[in-house]
Amino acid sequence: MTATTTTTGPEPSASPDLSKPVGDPPLLEVRNLTVTYGGTVPAVRGVDLRVEAGQKLGIAGESGCGKSTLALALLRLLPATAKLTGEILLDGEDVLTMKWGRLRAVRWAGASIVFQGAMHSLNAVHRVGDQIAEPILLHNAKATPAAARKRAGELLEQVGLPAARAQAYPHELSGGQRQRVMIAMALACDPRLIIADEPTTALDVMIQAQILRLIEQLVADQDVGLIMISHDLAVLADTCDRLSVMYAGRVVEEGPARQVYAEARHPYGRALSAAFPRIGDLASRRAPRGLPGDPPDPAALPGGCTFHPRCPVALDSCATEDQELREAGGERRAACVLVDAPAADDSRSTS
Ligand code: ADP
Ligand code: MG
């Protein structure tokens, strides 16, 4: 397979458009983001991410790896005990230095989040249509309650529910329907980026597949960017273009989603992909394997490579030497000393 990089930037010979900087910034660029809770719990440590419009980035990792902290940090939705450093550039504008008024405008309209537990995130005593209408009214001073309710009905239809379900209370809906309502809410203000934090984890497999297809369809139709967070690498490989695998607050592997799933370069990526086989794999060679142990407590990280205590191929040096992300062939990067070793190179193409 030939890897060609296509750039869609301006032609070098084209006369420059002085109204904006050369080369549009990506939709989202996160640079060296750290989040520390209470001064002692480094839950996110130096994460870099990039999402273009229309692109779907998956973030994988076991529970406790810092995925939700990262998602919430992107819109500064963390508690005051969390200290953030780095840059979160949304269309080139840093979320971390935005004034509150601007931040409120960016939440929902610039980027919006779909959370895992729809039952807990929706308000039990309000009709779902009113809950979808709320951000529309909040963000558009000209919107009338009637217009916002009408839009709520349209949004429900867009996520596959009859507009009349706007009258329902959350408890009158199934888990899958509630998650559709959450997605309708996330779409309410036409965001450019949707962050979905384990959007299907609480749902059964059939409903999970429907919701994933719905999210994919919406992203394709509206040319928004998507960050999809899951512990299930197989789900992300099916849904996303690119994948970042997190361990102990860091990205330890990144690259094209299917490649990362099929032949991860970091031992943690390999363990995750073996733990979550695709349906087709179950009937064939790949048996699911668990990874012994748990991710480390961020308040007491092991020295060296934080994965070394669980790593099946760790060298002695891994107990003392930390690893940064390094080139791992093609568009891939991995934070493992063995990426450079011939033994870890067997999956790389010979071209
Ligand atoms: P994930 O979403 O990958 O499961 P989280 O971002 O929820 O991971 O958590 C990462 C780490 O941060 C965990 O060790 C968790 O205990 C810790 N953590 C999460 N929220 C808080 C908080 N509000 N205060 C202190 N520690 C927290
Ligand atoms: Mg989480």
CSV table of C-alpha atoms and ligand atoms in Angstrom, one decimal:
chain,number,residue,atom,x,y,z
A,1,MET,CA,0.0,0.0,0.0
A,2,THR,CA,1.3,3.4,-0.9
A,3,ALA,CA,1.0,6.1,1.6
A,4,THR,CA,0.5,9.5,0.0
A,5,THR,CA,0.0,12.7,1.9
A,6,THR,CA,-2.4,15.1,0.3
A,7,THR,CA,-2.3,18.7,1.4
A,8,THR,CA,-5.2,21.0,0.7
A,9,GLY,CA,-3.5,24.2,1.6
A,10,PRO,CA,-3.2,27.2,-0.7
A,11,GLU,CA,-1.1,26.8,-3.9
A,12,PRO,CA,2.3,28.3,-3.3
A,13,SER,CA,1.9,30.6,-6.4
A,14,ALA,CA,-1.6,31.8,-5.3
A,15,SER,CA,-1.7,35.4,-4.2
A,16,PRO,CA,-1.8,35.5,-0.4
A,17,ASP,CA,-5.0,36.1,1.4
A,18,LEU,CA,-4.0,38.7,3.9
A,19,SER,CA,-7.2,38.5,5.8
A,20,LYS,CA,-6.1,35.3,7.6
A,21,PRO,CA,-2.8,33.7,8.6
A,22,VAL,CA,-1.1,31.4,6.0
A,23,GLY,CA,-2.5,27.8,6.5
A,24,ASP,CA,-5.7,27.6,8.5
A,25,PRO,CA,-5.2,26.2,12.0
A,26,PRO,CA,-6.6,22.7,12.6
A,27,LEU,CA,-10.0,22.5,14.2
A,28,LEU,CA,-8.4,21.4,17.5
A,29,GLU,CA,-4.8,21.3,18.4
A,30,VAL,CA,-3.8,20.3,21.9
A,31,ARG,CA,-0.2,21.0,22.9
A,32,ASN,CA,1.6,19.6,25.9
A,33,LEU,CA,-1.6,19.5,28.0
A,34,THR,CA,-1.2,18.6,31.7
A,35,VAL,CA,-4.0,18.3,34.3
A,36,THR,CA,-3.1,17.9,37.9
A,37,TYR,CA,-5.8,17.4,40.6
A,38,GLY,CA,-5.1,18.9,44.0
A,39,GLY,CA,-1.5,19.5,43.2
A,40,THR,CA,-0.5,15.9,43.6
A,41,VAL,CA,-2.5,13.8,41.0
A,42,PRO,CA,-1.1,14.2,37.5
A,43,ALA,CA,-4.1,12.7,35.6
A,44,VAL,CA,-3.0,14.0,32.2
A,45,ARG,CA,0.7,14.4,31.4
A,46,GLY,CA,1.9,16.3,28.3
A,47,VAL,CA,-0.7,15.2,25.8
A,48,ASP,CA,-0.6,16.4,22.2
A,49,LEU,CA,-3.6,15.9,19.9
A,50,ARG,CA,-4.8,17.2,16.6
A,51,VAL,CA,-8.2,17.0,14.9
A,52,GLU,CA,-9.2,18.4,11.6
A,53,ALA,CA,-12.8,19.1,10.5
A,54,GLY,CA,-14.4,15.9,9.3
A,55,GLN,CA,-11.8,13.8,11.1
A,56,LYS,CA,-12.6,11.2,13.8
A,57,LEU,CA,-10.0,10.7,16.5
A,58,GLY,CA,-10.4,7.8,18.9
A,59,ILE,CA,-8.9,7.9,22.4
A,60,ALA,CA,-8.4,4.5,24.0
A,61,GLY,CA,-7.2,3.3,27.4
A,62,GLU,CA,-8.3,1.5,30.5
A,63,SER,CA,-10.4,3.1,33.2
A,64,GLY,CA,-8.3,5.6,35.1
A,65,CYS,CA,-5.9,6.5,32.2
A,66,GLY,CA,-7.1,10.1,32.2
A,67,LYS,CA,-9.5,10.0,29.2
A,68,SER,CA,-12.4,11.8,30.8
A,69,THR,CA,-10.1,14.3,32.5
A,70,LEU,CA,-8.7,15.1,29.0
A,71,ALA,CA,-12.2,15.4,27.5
A,72,LEU,CA,-13.4,17.7,30.3
A,73,ALA,CA,-10.2,19.7,30.1
A,74,LEU,CA,-10.9,20.5,26.5
A,75,LEU,CA,-13.8,22.7,27.5
A,76,ARG,CA,-12.5,23.6,31.0
A,77,LEU,CA,-15.3,21.7,32.7
A,78,LEU,CA,-13.0,20.3,35.4
A,79,PRO,CA,-13.4,21.2,39.1
A,80,ALA,CA,-11.4,24.1,40.5
A,81,THR,CA,-8.9,21.7,42.1
A,82,ALA,CA,-7.6,20.7,38.7
A,83,LYS,CA,-4.7,22.8,37.4
A,84,LEU,CA,-4.2,22.9,33.7
A,85,THR,CA,-1.1,23.8,31.7
A,86,GLY,CA,-0.4,23.7,28.0
A,87,GLU,CA,-2.5,24.9,25.1
A,88,ILE,CA,-5.9,23.8,23.8
A,89,LEU,CA,-6.3,25.6,20.4
A,90,LEU,CA,-9.9,25.5,19.1
A,91,ASP,CA,-9.7,27.0,15.6
A,92,GLY,CA,-6.5,28.6,16.7
A,93,GLU,CA,-8.0,30.2,19.9
A,94,ASP,CA,-6.6,29.0,23.2
A,95,VAL,CA,-9.5,27.6,25.4
A,96,LEU,CA,-7.2,27.9,28.5
A,97,THR,CA,-6.8,31.6,28.3
A,98,MET,CA,-10.4,32.5,27.1
A,99,LYS,CA,-12.5,34.9,29.2
A,100,TRP,CA,-15.6,33.3,30.7
A,101,GLY,CA,-18.0,35.0,28.3
A,102,ARG,CA,-16.1,33.6,25.3
A,103,LEU,CA,-15.8,30.2,26.9
A,104,ARG,CA,-19.6,30.0,27.4
A,105,ALA,CA,-20.1,30.8,23.7
A,106,VAL,CA,-17.5,28.1,22.7
A,107,ARG,CA,-19.2,25.4,24.9
A,108,TRP,CA,-22.0,23.9,22.8
A,109,ALA,CA,-21.3,26.0,19.7
A,110,GLY,CA,-17.6,25.4,19.3
A,111,ALA,CA,-17.4,22.0,20.8
A,112,SER,CA,-19.9,19.9,22.8
A,113,ILE,CA,-19.7,16.7,24.8
A,114,VAL,CA,-21.8,13.6,24.9
A,115,PHE,CA,-21.3,11.8,28.2
A,116,GLN,CA,-21.5,8.2,29.0
A,117,GLY,CA,-24.4,8.0,31.5
A,118,ALA,CA,-27.3,9.6,29.7
A,119,MET,CA,-29.6,8.8,32.6
A,120,HIS,CA,-27.5,10.8,35.0
A,121,SER,CA,-26.7,13.6,32.6
A,122,LEU,CA,-30.4,14.4,31.7
A,123,ASN,CA,-32.6,16.1,34.2
A,124,ALA,CA,-35.2,13.7,35.4
A,125,VAL,CA,-37.9,16.3,36.0
A,126,HIS,CA,-37.8,18.1,32.6
A,127,ARG,CA,-39.2,17.0,29.3
A,128,VAL,CA,-36.3,16.0,26.9
A,129,GLY,CA,-37.5,18.6,24.3
A,130,ASP,CA,-37.1,21.4,26.8
A,131,GLN,CA,-33.7,20.2,27.7
A,132,ILE,CA,-32.6,20.2,24.1
A,133,ALA,CA,-34.2,23.7,23.6
A,134,GLU,CA,-32.3,25.1,26.6
A,135,PRO,CA,-28.8,25.5,25.1
A,136,ILE,CA,-30.4,26.9,21.9
A,137,LEU,CA,-32.1,29.6,24.0
A,138,LEU,CA,-29.0,30.2,26.0
A,139,HIS,CA,-26.8,30.7,22.9
A,140,ASN,CA,-29.1,32.6,20.7
A,141,ALA,CA,-30.6,35.7,22.1
A,142,LYS,CA,-33.0,36.0,19.1
A,143,ALA,CA,-34.4,32.4,19.5
A,144,THR,CA,-38.0,32.3,20.9
A,145,PRO,CA,-39.1,29.4,23.1
A,146,ALA,CA,-41.4,28.2,20.3
A,147,ALA,CA,-38.6,28.3,17.7
A,148,ALA,CA,-36.2,26.4,20.1
A,149,ARG,CA,-38.9,23.7,20.7
A,150,LYS,CA,-39.4,23.3,17.0
A,151,ARG,CA,-35.6,23.0,16.5
A,152,ALA,CA,-35.6,20.4,19.3
A,153,GLY,CA,-38.1,18.3,17.4
A,154,GLU,CA,-36.0,18.5,14.3
A,155,LEU,CA,-32.9,17.5,16.2
A,156,LEU,CA,-34.8,14.5,17.6
A,157,GLU,CA,-35.7,13.4,14.1
A,158,GLN,CA,-32.1,13.9,13.0
A,159,VAL,CA,-31.0,11.3,15.7
A,160,GLY,CA,-33.8,8.9,14.7
A,161,LEU,CA,-36.5,9.7,17.2
A,162,PRO,CA,-40.0,11.0,16.4
A,163,ALA,CA,-40.3,14.7,17.1
A,164,ALA,CA,-43.2,13.9,19.4
A,165,ARG,CA,-40.8,12.3,21.9
A,166,ALA,CA,-39.8,15.9,22.9
A,167,GLN,CA,-42.8,15.6,25.3
A,168,ALA,CA,-41.2,12.5,27.1
A,169,TYR,CA,-39.4,12.6,30.4
A,170,PRO,CA,-36.1,10.7,30.5
A,171,HIS,CA,-37.5,7.8,32.5
A,172,GLU,CA,-40.0,7.2,29.7
A,173,LEU,CA,-37.2,6.5,27.2
A,174,SER,CA,-34.9,3.4,26.8
A,175,GLY,CA,-31.2,3.7,27.3
A,176,GLY,CA,-30.5,3.9,23.6
A,177,GLN,CA,-33.2,6.6,23.2
A,178,ARG,CA,-31.8,8.7,26.0
A,179,GLN,CA,-28.3,8.5,24.4
A,180,ARG,CA,-29.9,9.7,21.2
A,181,VAL,CA,-31.4,12.6,23.1
A,182,MET,CA,-27.9,13.4,24.5
A,183,ILE,CA,-26.5,13.4,20.9
A,184,ALA,CA,-29.4,15.7,19.8
A,185,MET,CA,-28.4,18.1,22.7
A,186,ALA,CA,-24.8,18.0,21.6
A,187,LEU,CA,-25.9,19.0,18.1
A,188,ALA,CA,-28.2,21.7,19.3
A,189,CYS,CA,-25.8,24.6,18.7
A,190,ASP,CA,-24.2,23.3,15.5
A,191,PRO,CA,-20.8,22.6,17.1
A,192,ARG,CA,-17.7,22.2,15.0
A,193,LEU,CA,-16.3,19.5,17.3
A,194,ILE,CA,-18.1,16.7,19.2
A,195,ILE,CA,-16.4,15.0,22.1
A,196,ALA,CA,-18.1,11.7,22.9
A,197,ASP,CA,-16.9,10.2,26.2
A,198,GLU,CA,-17.8,6.4,26.2
A,199,PRO,CA,-21.1,7.2,24.5
A,200,THR,CA,-22.1,3.6,24.1
A,201,THR,CA,-20.5,1.9,27.1
A,202,ALA,CA,-23.7,1.6,29.1
A,203,LEU,CA,-25.7,0.2,26.1
A,204,ASP,CA,-26.2,-3.3,24.8
A,205,VAL,CA,-24.3,-4.4,21.8
A,206,MET,CA,-27.1,-3.9,19.2
A,207,ILE,CA,-28.0,-0.4,20.4
A,208,GLN,CA,-24.3,0.4,20.7
A,209,ALA,CA,-23.8,-0.3,17.0
A,210,GLN,CA,-26.8,1.8,16.1
A,211,ILE,CA,-25.5,4.8,18.1
A,212,LEU,CA,-22.0,4.4,16.6
A,213,ARG,CA,-23.4,4.5,13.1
A,214,LEU,CA,-25.6,7.5,14.0
A,215,ILE,CA,-22.5,9.4,15.3
A,216,GLU,CA,-20.5,8.4,12.2
A,217,GLN,CA,-23.4,9.6,9.9
A,218,LEU,CA,-23.7,12.9,11.7
A,219,VAL,CA,-20.0,13.6,11.5
A,220,ALA,CA,-20.0,12.7,7.8
A,221,ASP,CA,-23.0,14.9,7.0
A,222,GLN,CA,-22.0,17.9,8.9
A,223,ASP,CA,-18.2,17.9,8.5
A,224,VAL,CA,-17.6,18.3,12.2
A,225,GLY,CA,-14.6,16.9,14.0
A,226,LEU,CA,-15.1,14.0,16.5
A,227,ILE,CA,-13.2,12.8,19.5
A,228,MET,CA,-14.5,9.4,20.5
A,229,ILE,CA,-13.4,8.0,23.8
A,230,SER,CA,-13.6,4.4,24.7
A,231,HIS,CA,-11.8,1.6,26.5
A,232,ASP,CA,-12.7,-0.6,23.6
A,233,LEU,CA,-10.1,-0.4,20.9
A,234,ALA,CA,-12.2,-2.5,18.4
A,235,VAL,CA,-15.1,0.0,18.6
A,236,LEU,CA,-12.7,2.9,18.0
A,237,ALA,CA,-10.9,1.1,15.1
A,238,ASP,CA,-14.3,0.6,13.4
A,239,THR,CA,-15.4,4.2,13.9
A,240,CYS,CA,-12.4,6.5,13.8
A,241,ASP,CA,-9.7,7.5,11.4
A,242,ARG,CA,-6.9,7.9,13.9
A,243,LEU,CA,-6.3,6.6,17.3
A,244,SER,CA,-4.4,7.8,20.4
A,245,VAL,CA,-3.8,5.2,23.1
A,246,MET,CA,-3.5,6.6,26.6
A,247,TYR,CA,-1.7,5.1,29.6
A,248,ALA,CA,-1.2,6.7,32.9
A,249,GLY,CA,-2.1,10.2,31.6
A,250,ARG,CA,0.0,10.0,28.5
A,251,VAL,CA,-0.5,9.1,24.8
A,252,VAL,CA,1.8,6.1,24.4
A,253,GLU,CA,0.8,5.2,20.8
A,254,GLU,CA,-0.9,7.0,17.9
A,255,GLY,CA,-1.5,6.4,14.3
A,256,PRO,CA,-4.1,5.4,11.7
A,257,ALA,CA,-6.9,3.6,13.6
A,258,ARG,CA,-6.9,0.3,11.8
A,259,GLN,CA,-3.2,0.0,11.9
A,260,VAL,CA,-3.0,0.7,15.6
A,261,TYR,CA,-5.7,-1.9,16.2
A,262,ALA,CA,-4.3,-4.5,13.9
A,263,GLU,CA,-0.6,-4.2,14.8
A,264,ALA,CA,0.1,-1.8,17.7
A,265,ARG,CA,3.7,-0.8,18.2
A,266,HIS,CA,3.4,-0.3,21.9
A,267,PRO,CA,3.0,-3.4,24.1
A,268,TYR,CA,0.1,-1.6,25.9
A,269,GLY,CA,-1.6,-1.0,22.5
A,270,ARG,CA,-1.2,-4.7,21.7
A,271,ALA,CA,-2.6,-5.7,25.0
A,272,LEU,CA,-5.7,-3.5,24.6
A,273,SER,CA,-6.3,-4.8,21.1
A,274,ALA,CA,-6.0,-8.4,22.3
A,275,ALA,CA,-8.4,-7.7,25.1
A,276,PHE,CA,-11.1,-6.3,22.7
A,277,PRO,CA,-11.3,-8.5,19.6
A,278,ARG,CA,-13.8,-7.8,16.9
A,279,ILE,CA,-16.8,-10.0,16.5
A,280,GLY,CA,-15.2,-11.7,13.4
A,281,ASP,CA,-12.0,-12.3,15.3
A,282,LEU,CA,-13.8,-14.4,17.9
A,283,ALA,CA,-14.5,-17.1,15.3
A,284,SER,CA,-11.0,-17.0,13.9
A,285,ARG,CA,-7.6,-16.9,15.4
A,286,ARG,CA,-7.7,-14.1,17.9
A,287,ALA,CA,-8.8,-15.1,21.4
A,288,PRO,CA,-9.4,-12.3,23.8
A,289,ARG,CA,-6.6,-12.0,26.4
A,290,GLY,CA,-6.7,-9.9,29.6
A,291,LEU,CA,-3.8,-7.8,30.7
A,292,PRO,CA,-2.9,-8.6,34.3
A,293,GLY,CA,-2.8,-5.8,36.9
A,294,ASP,CA,-4.3,-2.3,36.8
A,295,PRO,CA,-3.1,1.0,35.5
A,296,PRO,CA,-1.1,2.9,38.1
A,297,ASP,CA,-2.5,5.4,40.5
A,298,PRO,CA,-1.5,8.7,39.1
A,299,ALA,CA,-0.6,9.9,42.6
A,300,ALA,CA,2.1,7.1,42.8
A,301,LEU,CA,3.4,6.5,39.3
A,302,PRO,CA,6.2,4.0,38.9
A,303,GLY,CA,9.6,5.3,37.8
A,304,GLY,CA,10.9,4.7,34.3
A,305,CYS,CA,8.2,3.7,31.7
A,306,THR,CA,5.0,3.7,33.7
A,307,PHE,CA,3.9,0.6,31.9
A,308,HIS,CA,7.0,-1.4,32.8
A,309,PRO,CA,5.5,-3.3,35.8
A,310,ARG,CA,2.8,-4.8,33.5
A,311,CYS,CA,4.8,-5.1,30.4
A,312,PRO,CA,5.4,-8.6,29.0
A,313,VAL,CA,8.5,-7.5,27.1
A,314,ALA,CA,10.1,-4.9,29.4
A,315,LEU,CA,13.9,-4.6,29.5
A,316,ASP,CA,15.8,-3.9,32.7
A,317,SER,CA,16.3,-0.3,31.5
A,318,CYS,CA,12.5,0.3,31.3
A,319,ALA,CA,12.4,0.4,35.1
A,320,THR,CA,14.5,3.6,35.1
A,321,GLU,CA,14.2,5.1,31.6
A,322,ASP,CA,11.1,7.0,30.7
A,323,GLN,CA,10.1,6.9,27.0
A,324,GLU,CA,8.8,9.7,24.8
A,325,LEU,CA,6.7,9.2,21.7
A,326,ARG,CA,9.0,8.3,18.8
A,327,GLU,CA,8.5,7.7,15.1
A,328,ALA,CA,7.3,4.1,14.6
A,329,GLY,CA,6.9,3.8,10.9
A,330,GLY,CA,4.5,5.5,8.5
A,331,GLU,CA,2.3,8.0,10.3
A,332,ARG,CA,2.7,6.1,13.6
A,333,ARG,CA,4.4,7.0,16.9
A,334,ALA,CA,4.9,4.9,20.0
A,335,ALA,CA,6.5,5.5,23.4
A,336,CYS,CA,8.5,2.3,23.7
A,337,VAL,CA,12.2,1.6,23.6
A,338,LEU,CA,11.5,-1.6,21.6
A,339,VAL,CA,10.0,0.4,18.6
A,340,ASP,CA,13.6,0.8,17.5
A,341,ALA,CA,14.6,-2.8,18.0
A,342,PRO,CA,14.4,-5.3,15.1
A,343,ALA,CA,12.2,-7.7,17.1
A,344,ALA,CA,9.4,-5.1,17.3
A,345,ASP,CA,9.8,-4.3,13.6
A,346,ASP,CA,8.4,-7.5,12.2
A,347,SER,CA,5.0,-6.0,11.4
A,348,ARG,CA,6.5,-3.0,9.5
A,349,SER,CA,6.1,-3.1,5.7
A,350,THR,CA,9.3,-3.7,3.8
A,351,SER,CA,8.6,-1.0,1.2
B,1,ADP,P1,-10.7,7.6,32.6
B,1,ADP,O1,-11.7,8.4,32.0
B,1,ADP,O2,-9.6,7.2,31.6
B,1,ADP,O3,-11.2,6.4,33.3
B,1,ADP,P2,-10.3,9.7,34.5
B,1,ADP,O4,-9.9,10.9,33.8
B,1,ADP,O5,-11.7,9.6,35.0
B,1,ADP,O6,-9.9,8.4,33.7
B,1,ADP,O7,-9.3,9.6,35.8
B,1,ADP,C1,-7.9,9.7,35.7
B,1,ADP,C2,-7.3,9.7,37.1
B,1,ADP,O8,-7.7,11.0,37.7
B,1,ADP,C3,-7.9,8.6,38.0
B,1,ADP,O9,-6.8,8.2,38.8
B,1,ADP,C4,-8.9,9.3,38.8
B,1,ADP,O10,-9.0,8.7,40.1
B,1,ADP,C5,-8.3,10.7,39.0
B,1,ADP,N1,-9.4,11.7,39.1
B,1,ADP,C6,-10.5,11.9,38.3
B,1,ADP,N2,-11.2,12.9,38.7
B,1,ADP,C7,-10.7,13.4,39.8
B,1,ADP,C8,-11.0,14.5,40.7
B,1,ADP,N3,-12.0,15.3,40.5
B,1,ADP,N4,-10.1,14.7,41.7
B,1,ADP,C9,-9.0,13.9,41.9
B,1,ADP,N5,-8.7,12.9,41.1
B,1,ADP,C10,-9.5,12.6,40.1
B,2,MG,MG,-13.8,8.1,31.8
